[in-house]
Amino acid sequence: QVRLVESGGGAVQPGGSLRLSCAASGSIRVISLMGWYRQAQGNQRELVATISRGGTTNYEDSVKGRFTISSDSAKNMVFLQMDSLKPEDTAVYYCNIQSLSMGFLPENTWGQGTQVTVSS
């Protein structure tokens, strides 16, 4: 079983920055994909950014050029640097890990979510 612990959310003014972190632990043989999703109140959960084991990144159009996803494979961690934040970025942000367990079972794990609020 994989456990994810997120940190770094909070409240910030428009134009500000936040850095989210997510640490994975448990039965992990290899992580194939790490990502961040968000869910604003009344909306469906949407992809923000992903990073593959090989380092390939993918971003939702509205965050391109403002958000940067990165990872530390040695520590099983993924980060989301969010700059030039806008009020429409306000949401609960969720970490997601797709991995293979030590028993070679595929796992798709979600974090508990961290609130990001952008407001003046």
Short mmCIF file of N, CA and C in Angstrom, two decimals:
data_model
loop_
_atom_site.label_atom_id
_atom_site.label_comp_id
_atom_site.label_asym_id
_atom_site.label_seq_id
_atom_site.Cartn_x
_atom_site.Cartn_y
_atom_site.Cartn_z
N GLN A 1 0.84 -1.19 0.00
CA GLN A 1 0.00 0.00 0.00
C GLN A 1 0.88 1.24 0.00
N VAL A 2 0.47 2.23 -0.79
CA VAL A 2 1.24 3.46 -0.91
C VAL A 2 0.54 4.56 -0.11
N ARG A 3 1.31 5.34 0.60
CA ARG A 3 0.78 6.49 1.34
C ARG A 3 1.42 7.77 0.81
N LEU A 4 0.58 8.78 0.66
CA LEU A 4 1.05 10.08 0.17
C LEU A 4 0.79 11.14 1.23
N VAL A 5 1.78 11.98 1.45
CA VAL A 5 1.64 13.09 2.38
C VAL A 5 1.95 14.38 1.62
N GLU A 6 0.97 15.27 1.57
CA GLU A 6 1.12 16.53 0.85
C GLU A 6 1.38 17.66 1.83
N SER A 7 2.04 18.68 1.35
CA SER A 7 2.25 19.88 2.16
C SER A 7 2.46 21.07 1.24
N GLY A 8 2.33 22.27 1.81
CA GLY A 8 2.66 23.47 1.06
C GLY A 8 1.50 24.33 0.63
N GLY A 9 0.28 23.90 0.85
CA GLY A 9 -0.86 24.73 0.47
C GLY A 9 -0.99 25.93 1.39
N GLY A 10 -1.93 26.81 1.04
CA GLY A 10 -2.16 27.98 1.87
C GLY A 10 -2.86 29.07 1.10
N ALA A 11 -2.84 30.26 1.68
CA ALA A 11 -3.49 31.42 1.07
C ALA A 11 -2.43 32.40 0.58
N VAL A 12 -2.65 32.97 -0.59
CA VAL A 12 -1.69 33.90 -1.19
C VAL A 12 -2.45 34.92 -2.03
N GLN A 13 -1.85 36.07 -2.19
CA GLN A 13 -2.46 37.10 -3.02
C GLN A 13 -2.20 36.83 -4.50
N PRO A 14 -3.04 37.35 -5.37
CA PRO A 14 -2.78 37.18 -6.82
C PRO A 14 -1.38 37.66 -7.18
N GLY A 15 -0.73 36.87 -8.02
CA GLY A 15 0.64 37.16 -8.41
C GLY A 15 1.67 36.49 -7.52
N GLY A 16 1.22 35.91 -6.44
CA GLY A 16 2.14 35.26 -5.50
C GLY A 16 2.52 33.86 -5.93
N SER A 17 3.28 33.20 -5.07
CA SER A 17 3.81 31.87 -5.35
C SER A 17 3.58 30.93 -4.18
N LEU A 18 3.44 29.67 -4.52
CA LEU A 18 3.39 28.60 -3.53
C LEU A 18 4.11 27.38 -4.11
N ARG A 19 4.61 26.55 -3.22
CA ARG A 19 5.28 25.31 -3.64
C ARG A 19 4.64 24.15 -2.90
N LEU A 20 4.06 23.23 -3.65
CA LEU A 20 3.47 22.04 -3.07
C LEU A 20 4.46 20.89 -3.11
N SER A 21 4.42 20.07 -2.08
CA SER A 21 5.27 18.88 -2.01
C SER A 21 4.41 17.66 -1.71
N CYS A 22 4.85 16.52 -2.22
CA CYS A 22 4.15 15.27 -1.97
C CYS A 22 5.18 14.17 -1.82
N ALA A 23 5.13 13.47 -0.69
CA ALA A 23 6.06 12.39 -0.41
C ALA A 23 5.32 11.06 -0.40
N ALA A 24 5.85 10.10 -1.14
CA ALA A 24 5.25 8.77 -1.22
C ALA A 24 6.07 7.79 -0.40
N SER A 25 5.37 6.90 0.28
CA SER A 25 6.04 5.86 1.05
C SER A 25 5.20 4.59 1.01
N GLY A 26 5.82 3.49 1.43
CA GLY A 26 5.10 2.22 1.44
C GLY A 26 5.70 1.25 0.43
N SER A 27 4.83 0.37 -0.06
CA SER A 27 5.28 -0.68 -0.97
C SER A 27 5.40 -0.12 -2.39
N ILE A 28 6.61 0.34 -2.72
CA ILE A 28 6.85 0.95 -4.02
C ILE A 28 8.06 0.30 -4.66
N ARG A 29 7.83 -0.36 -5.78
CA ARG A 29 8.95 -0.91 -6.54
C ARG A 29 9.46 0.14 -7.52
N VAL A 30 8.50 0.74 -8.22
CA VAL A 30 8.85 1.80 -9.16
C VAL A 30 7.64 2.70 -9.36
N ILE A 31 7.91 3.98 -9.52
CA ILE A 31 6.85 4.94 -9.82
C ILE A 31 6.92 5.26 -11.30
N SER A 32 5.81 5.12 -11.99
CA SER A 32 5.80 5.39 -13.43
C SER A 32 5.34 6.80 -13.75
N LEU A 33 4.46 7.33 -12.92
CA LEU A 33 3.92 8.66 -13.19
C LEU A 33 3.54 9.34 -11.88
N MET A 34 3.88 10.63 -11.79
CA MET A 34 3.50 11.43 -10.62
C MET A 34 2.82 12.68 -11.14
N GLY A 35 1.82 13.12 -10.41
CA GLY A 35 1.10 14.29 -10.93
C GLY A 35 0.34 15.04 -9.87
N TRP A 36 -0.16 16.18 -10.29
CA TRP A 36 -1.01 17.03 -9.46
C TRP A 36 -2.32 17.29 -10.19
N TYR A 37 -3.39 17.19 -9.44
CA TYR A 37 -4.72 17.49 -9.92
C TYR A 37 -5.34 18.52 -8.99
N ARG A 38 -6.40 19.16 -9.43
CA ARG A 38 -7.08 20.11 -8.57
C ARG A 38 -8.58 20.04 -8.77
N GLN A 39 -9.28 20.44 -7.73
CA GLN A 39 -10.74 20.45 -7.79
C GLN A 39 -11.24 21.71 -7.11
N ALA A 40 -11.79 22.60 -7.92
CA ALA A 40 -12.40 23.81 -7.39
C ALA A 40 -13.83 23.48 -6.95
N GLN A 41 -14.33 24.29 -6.04
CA GLN A 41 -15.67 24.03 -5.51
C GLN A 41 -16.69 24.02 -6.64
N GLY A 42 -17.48 22.96 -6.72
CA GLY A 42 -18.51 22.84 -7.74
C GLY A 42 -18.03 22.31 -9.07
N ASN A 43 -16.73 22.06 -9.16
CA ASN A 43 -16.17 21.56 -10.42
C ASN A 43 -15.65 20.15 -10.27
N GLN A 44 -15.39 19.52 -11.42
CA GLN A 44 -14.78 18.20 -11.40
C GLN A 44 -13.28 18.33 -11.20
N ARG A 45 -12.68 17.26 -10.72
CA ARG A 45 -11.22 17.23 -10.56
C ARG A 45 -10.59 17.27 -11.95
N GLU A 46 -9.54 18.09 -12.07
CA GLU A 46 -8.87 18.22 -13.36
C GLU A 46 -7.37 18.08 -13.20
N LEU A 47 -6.74 17.64 -14.28
CA LEU A 47 -5.29 17.50 -14.28
C LEU A 47 -4.63 18.87 -14.30
N VAL A 48 -3.58 19.01 -13.51
CA VAL A 48 -2.77 20.22 -13.53
C VAL A 48 -1.45 19.96 -14.24
N ALA A 49 -0.74 18.92 -13.80
CA ALA A 49 0.55 18.61 -14.40
C ALA A 49 0.95 17.20 -14.01
N THR A 50 1.70 16.54 -14.90
CA THR A 50 2.26 15.23 -14.60
C THR A 50 3.72 15.19 -15.02
N ILE A 51 4.45 14.25 -14.40
CA ILE A 51 5.83 14.02 -14.77
C ILE A 51 6.07 12.52 -14.76
N SER A 52 6.64 12.02 -15.84
CA SER A 52 6.87 10.60 -15.96
C SER A 52 8.18 10.20 -15.31
N ARG A 53 8.38 8.89 -15.22
CA ARG A 53 9.62 8.38 -14.66
C ARG A 53 10.83 8.88 -15.47
N GLY A 54 10.63 9.06 -16.75
CA GLY A 54 11.70 9.54 -17.61
C GLY A 54 11.85 11.05 -17.61
N GLY A 55 10.98 11.75 -16.89
CA GLY A 55 11.11 13.20 -16.79
C GLY A 55 10.24 13.98 -17.77
N THR A 56 9.43 13.29 -18.54
CA THR A 56 8.54 13.99 -19.46
C THR A 56 7.42 14.66 -18.68
N THR A 57 7.20 15.94 -18.96
CA THR A 57 6.17 16.69 -18.25
C THR A 57 5.00 17.02 -19.17
N ASN A 58 3.86 17.23 -18.52
CA ASN A 58 2.63 17.58 -19.23
C ASN A 58 1.86 18.56 -18.36
N TYR A 59 1.38 19.64 -18.98
CA TYR A 59 0.69 20.68 -18.21
C TYR A 59 -0.68 20.99 -18.82
N GLU A 60 -1.61 21.32 -17.96
CA GLU A 60 -2.88 21.85 -18.40
C GLU A 60 -2.62 23.24 -18.98
N ASP A 61 -3.34 23.59 -20.02
CA ASP A 61 -3.02 24.81 -20.77
C ASP A 61 -3.00 26.07 -19.90
N SER A 62 -3.90 26.18 -18.96
CA SER A 62 -4.01 27.42 -18.20
C SER A 62 -2.86 27.64 -17.23
N VAL A 63 -2.05 26.61 -16.97
CA VAL A 63 -0.94 26.77 -16.02
C VAL A 63 0.41 26.78 -16.72
N LYS A 64 0.42 26.54 -18.02
CA LYS A 64 1.70 26.53 -18.74
C LYS A 64 2.41 27.87 -18.60
N GLY A 65 3.70 27.81 -18.30
CA GLY A 65 4.47 29.02 -18.13
C GLY A 65 4.40 29.61 -16.73
N ARG A 66 3.48 29.10 -15.90
CA ARG A 66 3.35 29.60 -14.53
C ARG A 66 3.68 28.54 -13.50
N PHE A 67 3.33 27.29 -13.78
CA PHE A 67 3.57 26.18 -12.85
C PHE A 67 4.70 25.31 -13.39
N THR A 68 5.46 24.74 -12.46
CA THR A 68 6.53 23.82 -12.84
C THR A 68 6.47 22.59 -11.95
N ILE A 69 6.36 21.42 -12.58
CA ILE A 69 6.36 20.16 -11.83
C ILE A 69 7.76 19.57 -11.88
N SER A 70 8.19 19.00 -10.76
CA SER A 70 9.49 18.35 -10.69
C SER A 70 9.40 17.18 -9.71
N SER A 71 10.42 16.35 -9.72
CA SER A 71 10.40 15.19 -8.84
C SER A 71 11.79 14.87 -8.35
N ASP A 72 11.83 14.15 -7.26
CA ASP A 72 13.06 13.60 -6.69
C ASP A 72 12.83 12.10 -6.58
N SER A 73 13.33 11.36 -7.56
CA SER A 73 13.02 9.94 -7.62
C SER A 73 13.66 9.18 -6.46
N ALA A 74 14.78 9.65 -5.99
CA ALA A 74 15.46 8.97 -4.88
C ALA A 74 14.64 9.04 -3.60
N LYS A 75 13.86 10.11 -3.45
CA LYS A 75 13.06 10.30 -2.25
C LYS A 75 11.57 10.04 -2.50
N ASN A 76 11.23 9.64 -3.72
CA ASN A 76 9.82 9.41 -4.08
C ASN A 76 8.97 10.63 -3.78
N MET A 77 9.45 11.77 -4.24
CA MET A 77 8.73 13.02 -4.00
C MET A 77 8.42 13.73 -5.32
N VAL A 78 7.32 14.47 -5.30
CA VAL A 78 6.96 15.30 -6.44
C VAL A 78 6.60 16.68 -5.92
N PHE A 79 6.93 17.69 -6.71
CA PHE A 79 6.74 19.07 -6.30
C PHE A 79 5.96 19.82 -7.37
N LEU A 80 5.28 20.88 -6.95
CA LEU A 80 4.61 21.76 -7.90
C LEU A 80 4.92 23.20 -7.48
N GLN A 81 5.76 23.86 -8.26
CA GLN A 81 6.05 25.27 -8.03
C GLN A 81 5.01 26.08 -8.79
N MET A 82 4.26 26.89 -8.06
CA MET A 82 3.19 27.67 -8.66
C MET A 82 3.52 29.16 -8.53
N ASP A 83 3.74 29.80 -9.66
CA ASP A 83 4.05 31.22 -9.70
C ASP A 83 2.93 31.98 -10.41
N SER A 84 2.94 33.27 -10.24
CA SER A 84 1.93 34.14 -10.89
C SER A 84 0.52 33.59 -10.67
N LEU A 85 0.25 33.25 -9.43
CA LEU A 85 -1.04 32.64 -9.11
C LEU A 85 -2.20 33.60 -9.38
N LYS A 86 -3.31 33.01 -9.81
CA LYS A 86 -4.52 33.76 -10.12
C LYS A 86 -5.68 33.27 -9.25
N PRO A 87 -6.69 34.09 -9.05
CA PRO A 87 -7.83 33.62 -8.25
C PRO A 87 -8.45 32.33 -8.80
N GLU A 88 -8.40 32.16 -10.10
CA GLU A 88 -8.98 30.94 -10.68
C GLU A 88 -8.16 29.69 -10.41
N ASP A 89 -6.99 29.84 -9.81
CA ASP A 89 -6.19 28.69 -9.38
C ASP A 89 -6.65 28.16 -8.02
N THR A 90 -7.56 28.86 -7.39
CA THR A 90 -8.07 28.43 -6.09
C THR A 90 -8.76 27.08 -6.21
N ALA A 91 -8.31 26.12 -5.41
CA ALA A 91 -8.84 24.76 -5.47
C ALA A 91 -8.16 23.92 -4.39
N VAL A 92 -8.67 22.72 -4.24
CA VAL A 92 -7.95 21.70 -3.46
C VAL A 92 -7.06 20.96 -4.45
N TYR A 93 -5.78 20.88 -4.12
CA TYR A 93 -4.80 20.24 -4.99
C TYR A 93 -4.48 18.85 -4.45
N TYR A 94 -4.51 17.87 -5.36
CA TYR A 94 -4.28 16.48 -4.97
C TYR A 94 -3.06 15.92 -5.69
N CYS A 95 -2.24 15.24 -4.95
CA CYS A 95 -1.11 14.51 -5.51
C CYS A 95 -1.59 13.13 -5.97
N ASN A 96 -1.04 12.64 -7.06
CA ASN A 96 -1.39 11.32 -7.57
C ASN A 96 -0.13 10.58 -8.00
N ILE A 97 -0.06 9.31 -7.61
CA ILE A 97 1.09 8.47 -7.95
C ILE A 97 0.59 7.20 -8.61
N GLN A 98 1.17 6.86 -9.74
CA GLN A 98 0.92 5.57 -10.37
C GLN A 98 2.21 4.75 -10.23
N SER A 99 2.10 3.61 -9.59
CA SER A 99 3.30 2.87 -9.24
C SER A 99 3.08 1.38 -9.35
N LEU A 100 4.17 0.67 -9.17
CA LEU A 100 4.16 -0.78 -9.11
C LEU A 100 4.63 -1.16 -7.72
N SER A 101 3.87 -2.01 -7.05
CA SER A 101 4.24 -2.38 -5.70
C SER A 101 5.39 -3.40 -5.70
N MET A 102 5.92 -3.67 -4.54
CA MET A 102 6.98 -4.67 -4.42
C MET A 102 6.47 -6.03 -4.86
N GLY A 103 5.17 -6.24 -4.80
CA GLY A 103 4.57 -7.47 -5.27
C GLY A 103 4.12 -7.41 -6.72
N PHE A 104 4.58 -6.41 -7.44
CA PHE A 104 4.31 -6.23 -8.87
C PHE A 104 2.83 -5.94 -9.16
N LEU A 105 2.15 -5.33 -8.20
CA LEU A 105 0.76 -4.95 -8.42
C LEU A 105 0.69 -3.47 -8.76
N PRO A 106 -0.10 -3.10 -9.77
CA PRO A 106 -0.23 -1.66 -10.09
C PRO A 106 -1.04 -0.94 -9.02
N GLU A 107 -0.58 0.25 -8.68
CA GLU A 107 -1.24 1.05 -7.67
C GLU A 107 -1.52 2.44 -8.25
N ASN A 108 -2.68 2.98 -7.92
CA ASN A 108 -3.03 4.35 -8.29
C ASN A 108 -3.48 5.04 -7.01
N THR A 109 -2.65 5.92 -6.48
CA THR A 109 -2.85 6.46 -5.14
C THR A 109 -3.04 7.97 -5.17
N TRP A 110 -3.99 8.42 -4.33
CA TRP A 110 -4.27 9.85 -4.21
C TRP A 110 -3.88 10.36 -2.82
N GLY A 111 -3.42 11.58 -2.79
CA GLY A 111 -3.18 12.25 -1.52
C GLY A 111 -4.47 12.76 -0.93
N GLN A 112 -4.36 13.34 0.27
CA GLN A 112 -5.55 13.79 0.99
C GLN A 112 -6.02 15.16 0.50
N GLY A 113 -5.20 15.85 -0.24
CA GLY A 113 -5.55 17.16 -0.77
C GLY A 113 -5.05 18.28 0.11
N THR A 114 -4.67 19.36 -0.53
CA THR A 114 -4.23 20.55 0.20
C THR A 114 -4.87 21.78 -0.45
N GLN A 115 -5.39 22.66 0.38
CA GLN A 115 -6.14 23.82 -0.12
C GLN A 115 -5.18 24.91 -0.57
N VAL A 116 -5.44 25.45 -1.75
CA VAL A 116 -4.75 26.63 -2.26
C VAL A 116 -5.79 27.70 -2.51
N THR A 117 -5.62 28.84 -1.88
CA THR A 117 -6.56 29.94 -2.02
C THR A 117 -5.81 31.18 -2.51
N VAL A 118 -6.26 31.73 -3.62
CA VAL A 118 -5.64 32.92 -4.19
C VAL A 118 -6.67 34.05 -4.15
N SER A 119 -6.40 35.02 -3.31
CA SER A 119 -7.39 36.08 -3.10
C SER A 119 -6.70 37.33 -2.57
N SER A 120 -7.23 38.47 -2.96
CA SER A 120 -6.70 39.73 -2.43
C SER A 120 -7.49 40.15 -1.20
#
